[in-house]
CSV table of C-alpha atoms and ligand atoms in Angstrom, one decimal:
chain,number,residue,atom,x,y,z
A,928,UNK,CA,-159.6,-268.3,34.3
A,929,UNK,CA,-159.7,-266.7,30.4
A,930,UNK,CA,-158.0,-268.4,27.8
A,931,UNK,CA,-156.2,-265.7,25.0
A,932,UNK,CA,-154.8,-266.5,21.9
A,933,UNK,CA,-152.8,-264.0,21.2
A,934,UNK,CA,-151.2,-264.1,17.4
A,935,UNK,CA,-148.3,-261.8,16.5
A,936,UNK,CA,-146.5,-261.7,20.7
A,937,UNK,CA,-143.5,-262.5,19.6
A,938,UNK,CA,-143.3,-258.8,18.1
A,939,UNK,CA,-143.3,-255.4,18.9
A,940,UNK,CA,-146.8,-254.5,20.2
A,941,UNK,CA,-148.0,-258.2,21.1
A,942,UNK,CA,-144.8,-258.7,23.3
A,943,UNK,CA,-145.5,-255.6,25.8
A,944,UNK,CA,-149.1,-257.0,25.6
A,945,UNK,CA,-148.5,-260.0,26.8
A,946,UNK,CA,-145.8,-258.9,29.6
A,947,UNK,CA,-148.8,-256.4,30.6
A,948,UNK,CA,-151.3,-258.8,30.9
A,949,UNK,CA,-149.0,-261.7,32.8
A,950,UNK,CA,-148.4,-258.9,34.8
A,951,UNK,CA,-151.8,-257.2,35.4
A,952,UNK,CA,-154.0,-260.6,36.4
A,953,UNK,CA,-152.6,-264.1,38.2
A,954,UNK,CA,-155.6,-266.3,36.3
A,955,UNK,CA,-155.1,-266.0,32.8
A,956,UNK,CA,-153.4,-268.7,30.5
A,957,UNK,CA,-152.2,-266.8,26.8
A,958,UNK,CA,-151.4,-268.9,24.4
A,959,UNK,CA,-149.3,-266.7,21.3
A,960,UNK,CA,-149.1,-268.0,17.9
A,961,UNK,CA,-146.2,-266.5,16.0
A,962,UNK,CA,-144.4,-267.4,12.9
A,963,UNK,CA,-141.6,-266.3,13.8
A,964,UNK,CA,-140.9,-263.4,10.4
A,965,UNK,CA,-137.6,-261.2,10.8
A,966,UNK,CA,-139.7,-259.6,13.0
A,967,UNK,CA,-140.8,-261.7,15.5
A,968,UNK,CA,-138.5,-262.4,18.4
A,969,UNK,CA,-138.6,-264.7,21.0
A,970,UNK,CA,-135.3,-262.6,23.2
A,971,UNK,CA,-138.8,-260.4,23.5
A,972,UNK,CA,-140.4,-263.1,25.8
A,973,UNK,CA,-137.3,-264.7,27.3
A,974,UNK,CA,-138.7,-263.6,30.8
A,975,UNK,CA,-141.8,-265.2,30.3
A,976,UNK,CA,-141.2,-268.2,28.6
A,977,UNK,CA,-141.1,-270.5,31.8
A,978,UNK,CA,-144.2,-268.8,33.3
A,979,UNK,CA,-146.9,-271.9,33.2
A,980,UNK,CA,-149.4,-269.6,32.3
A,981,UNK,CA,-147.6,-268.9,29.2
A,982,UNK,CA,-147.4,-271.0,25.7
A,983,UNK,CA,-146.2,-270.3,22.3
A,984,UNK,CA,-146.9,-272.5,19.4
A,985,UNK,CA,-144.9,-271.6,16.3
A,986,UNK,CA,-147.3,-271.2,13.2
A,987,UNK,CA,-149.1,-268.8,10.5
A,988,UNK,CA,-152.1,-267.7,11.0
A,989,UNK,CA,-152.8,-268.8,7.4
A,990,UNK,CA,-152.8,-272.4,8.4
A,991,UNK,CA,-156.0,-273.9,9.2
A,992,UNK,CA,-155.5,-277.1,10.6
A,993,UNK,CA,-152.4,-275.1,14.0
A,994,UNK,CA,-155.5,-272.8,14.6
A,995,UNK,CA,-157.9,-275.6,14.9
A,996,UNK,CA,-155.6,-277.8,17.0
A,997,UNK,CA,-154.7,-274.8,19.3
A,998,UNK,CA,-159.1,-274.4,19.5
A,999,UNK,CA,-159.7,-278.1,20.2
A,1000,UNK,CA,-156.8,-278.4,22.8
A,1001,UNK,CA,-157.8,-275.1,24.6
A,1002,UNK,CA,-161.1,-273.6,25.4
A,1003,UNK,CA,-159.9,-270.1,23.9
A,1004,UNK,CA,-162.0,-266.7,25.0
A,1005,UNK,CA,-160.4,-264.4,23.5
A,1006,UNK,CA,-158.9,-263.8,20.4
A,1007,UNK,CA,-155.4,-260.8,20.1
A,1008,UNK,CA,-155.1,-260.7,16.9
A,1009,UNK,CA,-151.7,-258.4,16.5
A,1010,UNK,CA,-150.0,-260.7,13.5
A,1011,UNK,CA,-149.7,-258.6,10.8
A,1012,UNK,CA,-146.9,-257.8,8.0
A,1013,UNK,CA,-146.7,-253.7,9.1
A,1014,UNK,CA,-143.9,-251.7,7.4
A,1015,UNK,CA,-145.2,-249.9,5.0
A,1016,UNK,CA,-142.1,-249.2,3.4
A,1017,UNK,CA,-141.5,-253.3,3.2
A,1018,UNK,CA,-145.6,-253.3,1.9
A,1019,UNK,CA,-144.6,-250.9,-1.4
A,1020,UNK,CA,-141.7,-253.4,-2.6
A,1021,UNK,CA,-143.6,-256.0,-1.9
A,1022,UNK,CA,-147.4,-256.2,-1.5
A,1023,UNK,CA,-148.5,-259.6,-1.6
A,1024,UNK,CA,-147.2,-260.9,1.8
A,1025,UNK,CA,-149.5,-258.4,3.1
A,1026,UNK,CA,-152.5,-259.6,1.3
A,1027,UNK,CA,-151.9,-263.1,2.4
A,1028,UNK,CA,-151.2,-263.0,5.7
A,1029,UNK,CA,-153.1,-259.3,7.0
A,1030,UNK,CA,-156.2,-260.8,5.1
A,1031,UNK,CA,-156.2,-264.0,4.7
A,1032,UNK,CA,-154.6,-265.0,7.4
A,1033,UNK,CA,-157.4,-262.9,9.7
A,1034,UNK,CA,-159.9,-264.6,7.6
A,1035,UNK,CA,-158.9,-267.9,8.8
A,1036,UNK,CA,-158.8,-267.1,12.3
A,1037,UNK,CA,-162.7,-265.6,12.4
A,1038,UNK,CA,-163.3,-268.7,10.3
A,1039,UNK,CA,-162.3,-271.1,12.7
A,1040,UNK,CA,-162.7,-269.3,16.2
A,1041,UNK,CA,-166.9,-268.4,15.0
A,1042,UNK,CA,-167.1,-272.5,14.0
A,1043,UNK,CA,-165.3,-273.4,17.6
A,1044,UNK,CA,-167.7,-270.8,19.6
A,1045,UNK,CA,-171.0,-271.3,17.4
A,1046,UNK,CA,-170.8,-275.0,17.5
A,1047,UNK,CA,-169.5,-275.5,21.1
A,1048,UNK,CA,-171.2,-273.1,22.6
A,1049,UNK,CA,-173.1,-270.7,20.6
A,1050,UNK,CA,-171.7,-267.2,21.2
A,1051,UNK,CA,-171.5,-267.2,24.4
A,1052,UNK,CA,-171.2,-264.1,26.7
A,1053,UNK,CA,-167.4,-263.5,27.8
A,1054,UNK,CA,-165.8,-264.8,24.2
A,1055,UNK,CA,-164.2,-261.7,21.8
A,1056,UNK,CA,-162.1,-261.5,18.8
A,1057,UNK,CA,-160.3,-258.5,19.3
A,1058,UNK,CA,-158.4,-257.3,15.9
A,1059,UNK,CA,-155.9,-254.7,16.5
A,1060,UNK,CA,-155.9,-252.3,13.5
A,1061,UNK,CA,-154.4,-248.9,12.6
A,1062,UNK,CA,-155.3,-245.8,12.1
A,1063,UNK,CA,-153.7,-245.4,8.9
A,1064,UNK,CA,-157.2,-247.2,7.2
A,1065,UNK,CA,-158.2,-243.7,7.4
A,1066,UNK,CA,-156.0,-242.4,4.8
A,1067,UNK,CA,-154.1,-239.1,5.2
A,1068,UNK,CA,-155.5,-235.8,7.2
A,1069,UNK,CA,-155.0,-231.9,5.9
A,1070,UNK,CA,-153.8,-229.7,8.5
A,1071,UNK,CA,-156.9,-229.9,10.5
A,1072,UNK,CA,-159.0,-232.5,11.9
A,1073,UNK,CA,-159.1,-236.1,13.5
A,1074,UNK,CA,-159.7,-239.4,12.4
A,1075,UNK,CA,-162.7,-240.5,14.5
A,1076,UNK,CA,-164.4,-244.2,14.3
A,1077,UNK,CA,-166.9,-242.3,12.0
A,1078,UNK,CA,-164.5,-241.4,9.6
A,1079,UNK,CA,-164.6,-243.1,6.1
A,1080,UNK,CA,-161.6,-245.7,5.3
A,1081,UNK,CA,-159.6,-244.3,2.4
A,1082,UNK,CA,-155.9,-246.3,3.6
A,1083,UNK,CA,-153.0,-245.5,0.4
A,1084,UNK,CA,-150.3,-248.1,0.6
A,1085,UNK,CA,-150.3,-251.5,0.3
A,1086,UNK,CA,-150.5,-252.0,4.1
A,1087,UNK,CA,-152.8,-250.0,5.1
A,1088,UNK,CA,-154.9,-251.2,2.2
A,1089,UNK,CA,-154.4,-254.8,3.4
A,1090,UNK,CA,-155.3,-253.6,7.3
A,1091,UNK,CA,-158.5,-252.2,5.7
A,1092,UNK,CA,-159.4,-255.1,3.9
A,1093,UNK,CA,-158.9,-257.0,7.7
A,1094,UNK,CA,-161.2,-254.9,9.2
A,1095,UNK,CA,-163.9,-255.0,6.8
A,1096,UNK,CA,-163.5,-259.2,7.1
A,1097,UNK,CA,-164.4,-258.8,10.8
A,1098,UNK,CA,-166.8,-256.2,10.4
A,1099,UNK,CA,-168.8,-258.9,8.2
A,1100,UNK,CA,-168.4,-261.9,10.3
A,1101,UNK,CA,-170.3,-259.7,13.2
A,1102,UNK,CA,-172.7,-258.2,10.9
A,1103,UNK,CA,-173.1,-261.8,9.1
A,1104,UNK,CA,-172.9,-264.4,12.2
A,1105,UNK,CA,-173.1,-262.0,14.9
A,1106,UNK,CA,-169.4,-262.5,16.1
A,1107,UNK,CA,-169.0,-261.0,19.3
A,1108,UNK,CA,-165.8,-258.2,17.9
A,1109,UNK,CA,-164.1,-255.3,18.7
A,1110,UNK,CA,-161.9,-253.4,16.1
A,1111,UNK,CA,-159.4,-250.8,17.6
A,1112,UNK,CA,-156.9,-248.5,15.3
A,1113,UNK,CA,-154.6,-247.3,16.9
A,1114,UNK,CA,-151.9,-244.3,16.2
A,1115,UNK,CA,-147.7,-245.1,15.9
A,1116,UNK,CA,-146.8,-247.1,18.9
A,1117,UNK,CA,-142.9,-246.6,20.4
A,1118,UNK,CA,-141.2,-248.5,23.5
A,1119,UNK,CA,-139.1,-251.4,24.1
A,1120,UNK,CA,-139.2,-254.5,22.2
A,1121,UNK,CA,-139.8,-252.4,18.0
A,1122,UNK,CA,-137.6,-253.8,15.6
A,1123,UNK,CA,-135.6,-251.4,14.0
A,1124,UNK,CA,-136.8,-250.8,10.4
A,1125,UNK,CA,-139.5,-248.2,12.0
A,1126,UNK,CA,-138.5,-244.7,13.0
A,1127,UNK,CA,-137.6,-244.2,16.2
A,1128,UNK,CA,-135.6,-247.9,16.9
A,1129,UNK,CA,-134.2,-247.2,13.7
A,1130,UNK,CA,-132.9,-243.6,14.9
A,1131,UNK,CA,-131.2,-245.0,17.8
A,1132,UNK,CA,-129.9,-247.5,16.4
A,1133,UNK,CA,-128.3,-245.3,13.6
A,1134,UNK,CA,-127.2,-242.8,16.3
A,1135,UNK,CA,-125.6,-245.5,18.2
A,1136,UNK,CA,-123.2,-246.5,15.4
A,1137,UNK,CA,-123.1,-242.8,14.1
A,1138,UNK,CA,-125.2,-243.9,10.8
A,1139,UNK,CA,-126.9,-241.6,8.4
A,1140,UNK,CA,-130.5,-240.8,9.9
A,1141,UNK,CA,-132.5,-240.8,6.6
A,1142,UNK,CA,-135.3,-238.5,7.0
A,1143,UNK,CA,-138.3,-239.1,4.0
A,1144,UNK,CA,-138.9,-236.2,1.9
A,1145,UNK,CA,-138.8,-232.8,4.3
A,1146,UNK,CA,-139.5,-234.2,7.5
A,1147,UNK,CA,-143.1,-232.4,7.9
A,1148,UNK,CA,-145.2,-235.9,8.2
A,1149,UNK,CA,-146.9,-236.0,11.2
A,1150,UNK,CA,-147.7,-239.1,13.2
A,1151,UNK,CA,-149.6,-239.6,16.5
A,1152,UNK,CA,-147.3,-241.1,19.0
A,1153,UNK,CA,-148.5,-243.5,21.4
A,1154,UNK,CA,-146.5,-245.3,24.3
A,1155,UNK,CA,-146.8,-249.1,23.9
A,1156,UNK,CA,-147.8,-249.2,27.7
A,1157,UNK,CA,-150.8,-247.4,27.2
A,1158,UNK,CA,-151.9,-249.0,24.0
A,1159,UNK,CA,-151.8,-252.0,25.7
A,1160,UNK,CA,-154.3,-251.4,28.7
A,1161,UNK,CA,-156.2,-249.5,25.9
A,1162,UNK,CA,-156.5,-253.4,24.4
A,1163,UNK,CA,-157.4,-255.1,27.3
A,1164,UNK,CA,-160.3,-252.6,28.0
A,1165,UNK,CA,-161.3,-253.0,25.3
A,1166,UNK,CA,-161.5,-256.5,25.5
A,1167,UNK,CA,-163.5,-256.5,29.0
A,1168,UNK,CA,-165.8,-253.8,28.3
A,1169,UNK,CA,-165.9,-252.7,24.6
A,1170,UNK,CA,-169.6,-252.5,23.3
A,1171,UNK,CA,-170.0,-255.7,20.9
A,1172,UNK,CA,-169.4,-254.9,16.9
A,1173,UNK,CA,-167.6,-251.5,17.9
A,1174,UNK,CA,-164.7,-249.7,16.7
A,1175,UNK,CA,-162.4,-247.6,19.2
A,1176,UNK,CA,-159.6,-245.4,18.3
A,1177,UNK,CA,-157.0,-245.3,20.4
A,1178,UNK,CA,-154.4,-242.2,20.4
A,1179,UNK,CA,-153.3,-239.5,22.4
A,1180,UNK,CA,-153.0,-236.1,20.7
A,1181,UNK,CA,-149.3,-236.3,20.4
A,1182,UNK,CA,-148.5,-234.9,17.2
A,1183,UNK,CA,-144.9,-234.8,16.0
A,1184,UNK,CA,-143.3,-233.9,13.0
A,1185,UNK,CA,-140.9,-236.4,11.3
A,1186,UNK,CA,-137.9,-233.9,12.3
A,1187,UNK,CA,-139.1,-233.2,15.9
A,1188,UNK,CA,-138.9,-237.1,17.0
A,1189,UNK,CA,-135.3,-237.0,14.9
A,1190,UNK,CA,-133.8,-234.2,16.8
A,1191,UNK,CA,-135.6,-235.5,20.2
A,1192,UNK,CA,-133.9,-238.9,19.8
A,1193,UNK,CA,-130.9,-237.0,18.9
A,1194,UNK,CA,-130.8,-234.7,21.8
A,1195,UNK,CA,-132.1,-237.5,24.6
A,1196,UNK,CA,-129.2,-239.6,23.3
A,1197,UNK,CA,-126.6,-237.4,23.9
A,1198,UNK,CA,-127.8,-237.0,27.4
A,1199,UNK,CA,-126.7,-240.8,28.2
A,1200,UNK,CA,-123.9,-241.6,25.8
A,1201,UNK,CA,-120.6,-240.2,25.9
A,1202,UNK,CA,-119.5,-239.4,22.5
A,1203,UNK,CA,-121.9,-236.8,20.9
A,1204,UNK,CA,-123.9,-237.6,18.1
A,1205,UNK,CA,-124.8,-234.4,15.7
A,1206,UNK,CA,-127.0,-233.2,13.6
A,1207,UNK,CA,-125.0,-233.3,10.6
A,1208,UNK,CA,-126.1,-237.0,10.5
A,1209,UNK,CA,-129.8,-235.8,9.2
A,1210,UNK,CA,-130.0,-236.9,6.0
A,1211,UNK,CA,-132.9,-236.1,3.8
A,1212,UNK,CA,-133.7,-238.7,1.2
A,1213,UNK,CA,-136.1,-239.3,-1.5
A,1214,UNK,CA,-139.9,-239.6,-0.3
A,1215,UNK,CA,-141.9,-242.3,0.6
A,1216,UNK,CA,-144.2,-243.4,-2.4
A,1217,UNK,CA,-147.8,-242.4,-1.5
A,1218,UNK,CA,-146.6,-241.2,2.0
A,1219,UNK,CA,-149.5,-240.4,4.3
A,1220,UNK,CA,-149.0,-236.3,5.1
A,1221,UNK,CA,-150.1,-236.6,8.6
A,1222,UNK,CA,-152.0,-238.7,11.1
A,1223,UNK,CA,-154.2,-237.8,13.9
A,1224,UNK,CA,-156.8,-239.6,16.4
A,1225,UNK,CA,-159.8,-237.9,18.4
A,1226,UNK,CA,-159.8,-240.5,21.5
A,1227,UNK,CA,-163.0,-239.1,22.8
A,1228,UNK,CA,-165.1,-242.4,22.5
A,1229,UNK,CA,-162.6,-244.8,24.1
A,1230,UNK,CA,-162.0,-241.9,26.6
A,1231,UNK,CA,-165.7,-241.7,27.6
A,1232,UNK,CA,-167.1,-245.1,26.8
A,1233,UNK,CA,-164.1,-246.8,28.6
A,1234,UNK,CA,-162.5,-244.2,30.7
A,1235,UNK,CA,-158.9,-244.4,28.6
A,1236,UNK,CA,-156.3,-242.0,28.7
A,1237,UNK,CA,-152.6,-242.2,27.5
A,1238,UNK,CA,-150.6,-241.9,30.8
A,1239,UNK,CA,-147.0,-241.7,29.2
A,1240,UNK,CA,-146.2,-237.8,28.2
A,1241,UNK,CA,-143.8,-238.1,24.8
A,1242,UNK,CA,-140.6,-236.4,26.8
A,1243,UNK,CA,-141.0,-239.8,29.5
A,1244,UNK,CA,-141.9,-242.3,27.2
A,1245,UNK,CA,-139.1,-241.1,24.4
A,1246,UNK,CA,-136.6,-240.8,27.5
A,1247,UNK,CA,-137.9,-244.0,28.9
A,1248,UNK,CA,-137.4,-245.9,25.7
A,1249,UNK,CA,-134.0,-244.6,24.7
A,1250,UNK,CA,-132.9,-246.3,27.6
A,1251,UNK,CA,-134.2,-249.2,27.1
A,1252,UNK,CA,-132.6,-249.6,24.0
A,1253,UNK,CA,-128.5,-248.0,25.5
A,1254,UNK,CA,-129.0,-251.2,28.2
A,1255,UNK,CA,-130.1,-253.6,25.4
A,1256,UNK,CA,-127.6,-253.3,22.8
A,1257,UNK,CA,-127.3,-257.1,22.7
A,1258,UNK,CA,-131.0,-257.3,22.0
A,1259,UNK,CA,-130.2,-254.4,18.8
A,1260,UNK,CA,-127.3,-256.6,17.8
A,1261,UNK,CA,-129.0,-260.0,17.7
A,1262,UNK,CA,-132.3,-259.0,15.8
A,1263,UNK,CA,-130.2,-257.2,13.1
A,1264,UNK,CA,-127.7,-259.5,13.0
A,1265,UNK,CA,-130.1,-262.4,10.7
A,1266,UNK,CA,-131.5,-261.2,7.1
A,1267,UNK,CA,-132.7,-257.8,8.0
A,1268,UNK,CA,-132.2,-254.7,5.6
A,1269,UNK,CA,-133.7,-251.7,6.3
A,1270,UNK,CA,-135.6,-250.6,3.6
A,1271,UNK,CA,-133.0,-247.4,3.4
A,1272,UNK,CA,-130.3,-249.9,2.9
A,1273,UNK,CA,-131.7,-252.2,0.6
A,1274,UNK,CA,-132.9,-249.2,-1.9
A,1275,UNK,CA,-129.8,-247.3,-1.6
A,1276,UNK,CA,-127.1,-249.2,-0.2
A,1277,UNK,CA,-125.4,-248.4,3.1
A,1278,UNK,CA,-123.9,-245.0,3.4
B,2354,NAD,P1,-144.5,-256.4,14.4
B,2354,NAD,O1,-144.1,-256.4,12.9
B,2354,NAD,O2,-143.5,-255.9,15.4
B,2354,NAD,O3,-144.9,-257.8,14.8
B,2354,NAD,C1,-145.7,-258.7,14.0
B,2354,NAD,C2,-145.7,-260.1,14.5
B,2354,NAD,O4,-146.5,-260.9,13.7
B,2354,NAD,C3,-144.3,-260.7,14.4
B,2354,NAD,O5,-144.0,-261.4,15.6
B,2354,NAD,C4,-144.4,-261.7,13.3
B,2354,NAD,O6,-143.5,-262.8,13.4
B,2354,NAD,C5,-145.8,-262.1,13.4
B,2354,NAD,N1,-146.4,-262.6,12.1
B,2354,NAD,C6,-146.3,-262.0,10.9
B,2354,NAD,N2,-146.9,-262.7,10.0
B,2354,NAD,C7,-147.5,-263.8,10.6
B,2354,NAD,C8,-148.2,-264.9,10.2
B,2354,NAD,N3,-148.6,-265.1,8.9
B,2354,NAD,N4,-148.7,-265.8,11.2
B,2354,NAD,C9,-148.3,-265.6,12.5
B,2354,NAD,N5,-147.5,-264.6,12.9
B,2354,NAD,C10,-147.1,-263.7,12.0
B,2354,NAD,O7,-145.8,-255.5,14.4
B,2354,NAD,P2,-146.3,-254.6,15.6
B,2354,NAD,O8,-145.7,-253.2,15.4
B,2354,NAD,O9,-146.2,-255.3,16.9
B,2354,NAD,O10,-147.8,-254.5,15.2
B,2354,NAD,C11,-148.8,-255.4,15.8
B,2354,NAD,C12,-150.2,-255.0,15.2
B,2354,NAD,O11,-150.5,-253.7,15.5
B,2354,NAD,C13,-150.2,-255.2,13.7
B,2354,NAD,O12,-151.5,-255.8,13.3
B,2354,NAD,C14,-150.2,-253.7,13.2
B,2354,NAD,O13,-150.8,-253.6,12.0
B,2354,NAD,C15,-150.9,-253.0,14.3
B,2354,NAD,N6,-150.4,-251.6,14.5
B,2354,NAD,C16,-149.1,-251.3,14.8
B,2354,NAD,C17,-148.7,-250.0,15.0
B,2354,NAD,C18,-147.3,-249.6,15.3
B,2354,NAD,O14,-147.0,-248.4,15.5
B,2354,NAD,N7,-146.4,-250.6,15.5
B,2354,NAD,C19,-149.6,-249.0,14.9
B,2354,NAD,C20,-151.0,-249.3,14.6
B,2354,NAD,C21,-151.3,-250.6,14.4
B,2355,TYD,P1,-142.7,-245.7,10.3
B,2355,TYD,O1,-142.1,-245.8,11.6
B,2355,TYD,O2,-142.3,-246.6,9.2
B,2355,TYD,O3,-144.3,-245.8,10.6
B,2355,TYD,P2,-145.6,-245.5,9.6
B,2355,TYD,O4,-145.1,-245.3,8.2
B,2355,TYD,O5,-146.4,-246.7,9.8
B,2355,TYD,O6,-146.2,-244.2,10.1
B,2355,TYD,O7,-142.6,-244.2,9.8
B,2355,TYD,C1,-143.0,-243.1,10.6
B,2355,TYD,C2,-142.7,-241.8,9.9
B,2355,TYD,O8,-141.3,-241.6,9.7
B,2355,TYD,C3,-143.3,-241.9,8.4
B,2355,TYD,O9,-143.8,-240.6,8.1
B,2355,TYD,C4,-142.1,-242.2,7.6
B,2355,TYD,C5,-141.0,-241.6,8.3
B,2355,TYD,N1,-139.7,-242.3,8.2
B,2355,TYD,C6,-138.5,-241.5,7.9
B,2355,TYD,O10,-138.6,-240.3,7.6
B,2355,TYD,N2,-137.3,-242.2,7.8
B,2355,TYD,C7,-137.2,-243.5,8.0
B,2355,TYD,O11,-136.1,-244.1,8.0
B,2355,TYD,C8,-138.4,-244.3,8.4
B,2355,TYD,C9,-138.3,-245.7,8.7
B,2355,TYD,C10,-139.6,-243.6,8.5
């Protein structure tokens, strides 16, 4: 029976990890520490949350003395660590929130998960602290190339600075104490469960009630799109058979422009919902500050070390999740409904 502390479920990516993993194995107990920020959600877990092998303990990872308890009540294996502030856009207005909790806040958790395994236990065989990462450490690509493990960090915003400095904090504490860790960076994730200030919720959701669909400077940015289902079983790979100290990049060669993924969402929308969304809601608007041009991974170390593959081709997986969304409006409504501004909206007002 492993023990995970998962940090960060209650959101986007940690949530489909942890219904993957309750689903994929009977004998594992997760324990997810969340803080609960505008963006995490517990409506994400509400079909989980009376499974005994489940438990979630509110709390920032910042805080010493909840990690420690949740350490001395539970004889923790593994370490998820997904908590993170990640919206760039909410990283340029305001920066320091990332600092605190993307560092820091991994900081404390190598701190106190190497003093519970070294002094228990030593480093036992069978304990990891896996740090889920991005591949935006990298920086920006041209028009040709990947971003392999190899490649030099050289992140631009305030996130993927703050990611960066993450990584390099658990790239010390195996170098320094010999914590068994695994770094993966992963491309941009999309599927059920991703809170609407990121591009593609935010799409649908602006389709839905026929809102402008702002589109950052002309649309050419490229990102690497990776299902959240496959990212997922990417992880837990990872996590049983990642070489010690090693760094995996996990993507899919599934380059899109900005504008493709806008008229996709556009054109698989209209297949399910009766009264036609157009076009004419495109709207470009000023440019991100210091926007990355375009993202790409080269998976060929996590495909031949670990035998990984994305299995979701974008037409299913953009299909699969516009659906999802059309039969959870009520799930739209109700995490939009507290504090939340989109960055789009809080800039420029709603139009
Ligand atoms: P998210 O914003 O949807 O969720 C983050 C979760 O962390 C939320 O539940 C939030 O409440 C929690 N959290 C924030 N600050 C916390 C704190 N101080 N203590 C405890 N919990 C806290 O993010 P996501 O999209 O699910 O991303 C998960 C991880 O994956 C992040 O580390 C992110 O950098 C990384 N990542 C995401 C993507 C992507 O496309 N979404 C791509 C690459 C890497
Ligand atoms: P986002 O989902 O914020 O992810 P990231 O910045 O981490 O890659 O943005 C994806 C791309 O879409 C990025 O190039 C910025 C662009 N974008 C828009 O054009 N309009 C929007 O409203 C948003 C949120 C993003």
């Amino acid at each position: 029976m492993k023990t995970y502390l998962v940090t960060g479920g209650a959101g986007f990516i940690g949530s489909n990890f942890i219904h993957y993993m309750l689903k994929k194995y009977n004998d594992i107990k997760i324990i997810n520490l969340d803080k609960l920020t505008y963006a995490g959600n517990l409506e994400n877990l509400k079909d989980v949350e009376k499974d005994s092998r489940y438990s979630f303990v509110q709390g920032d990872i910042c805080d010493k003395q909840i990690v420690e308890q949740i350490f001395t009540n539970n004889n923790v294996d593994y370490v998820v660590n997904f908590a993170a502030e990640s919206h760039v856009d909410r990283s340029i207005k305001e920066p320091e929130v990332f600092a605190m909790t993307n560092v820091l806040g991994t900081v404390n958790l190598l701190n106190v998960a190497k003093n519970f395994w070294q002094e228990r236990e030593g480093f036992k065989e069978g304990k990891k602290f896996l740090h889920v990462s991005t591949d935006e450490v990298y920086g920006s690509l041209g028009e040709t190339g990947y971003f392999m493990e190899t490649t030099p960090i050289d992140p631009h915003s305030p996130y993927s600075s703050s990611k960066a400095g993450s990584d390099l904090m658990v790239k010390a504490y195996a170098d320094t104490y010999k914590m068994p860790v695994n770094i993966t960076r992963c491309s941009n994730n999309y599927g059920p469960f991703q809170f609407p200030e990121k591009l593609i919720p935010l799409l649908i959701n602006n389709c839905l009630n026929k809102k402008a669909l702002p589109v950052y400077g002309d649309g050419m940015n490229i990102r690497d799109w990776l299902y959240v289902e496959d990212h997922c079983k990417a992880i837990d790979m990872v996590i049983n058979n990642g070489r010690l100290g090693e760094v995996y990049n996990v993507g899919g060669h599934n380059e899109r422009t900005n504008i493709h993924i806008v008229k996709t969402v556009i054109a698989y929308i209209n297949e399910n919902v009766d009264s036609e969304v157009t076009e004419n809601l495109i709207k470009y608007v000023e440019d991100r500050k210091g926007h990355d041009r375009r993202y790409g991974i080269d998976p060929t170390k996590i495909k031949e070390e670990l035998g990984w593959e994305p299995e979701t081709p974008y037409e299913e997986g953009i299909k699969k999740t516009i659906k999802w969304y059309l039969d959870n409006q009520d799930w739209m409504k109700n995490v939009t409904s507290g504090q939340y501004q989109n960055y789009y909206t809080s800039m420029y007002g709603s139009k």
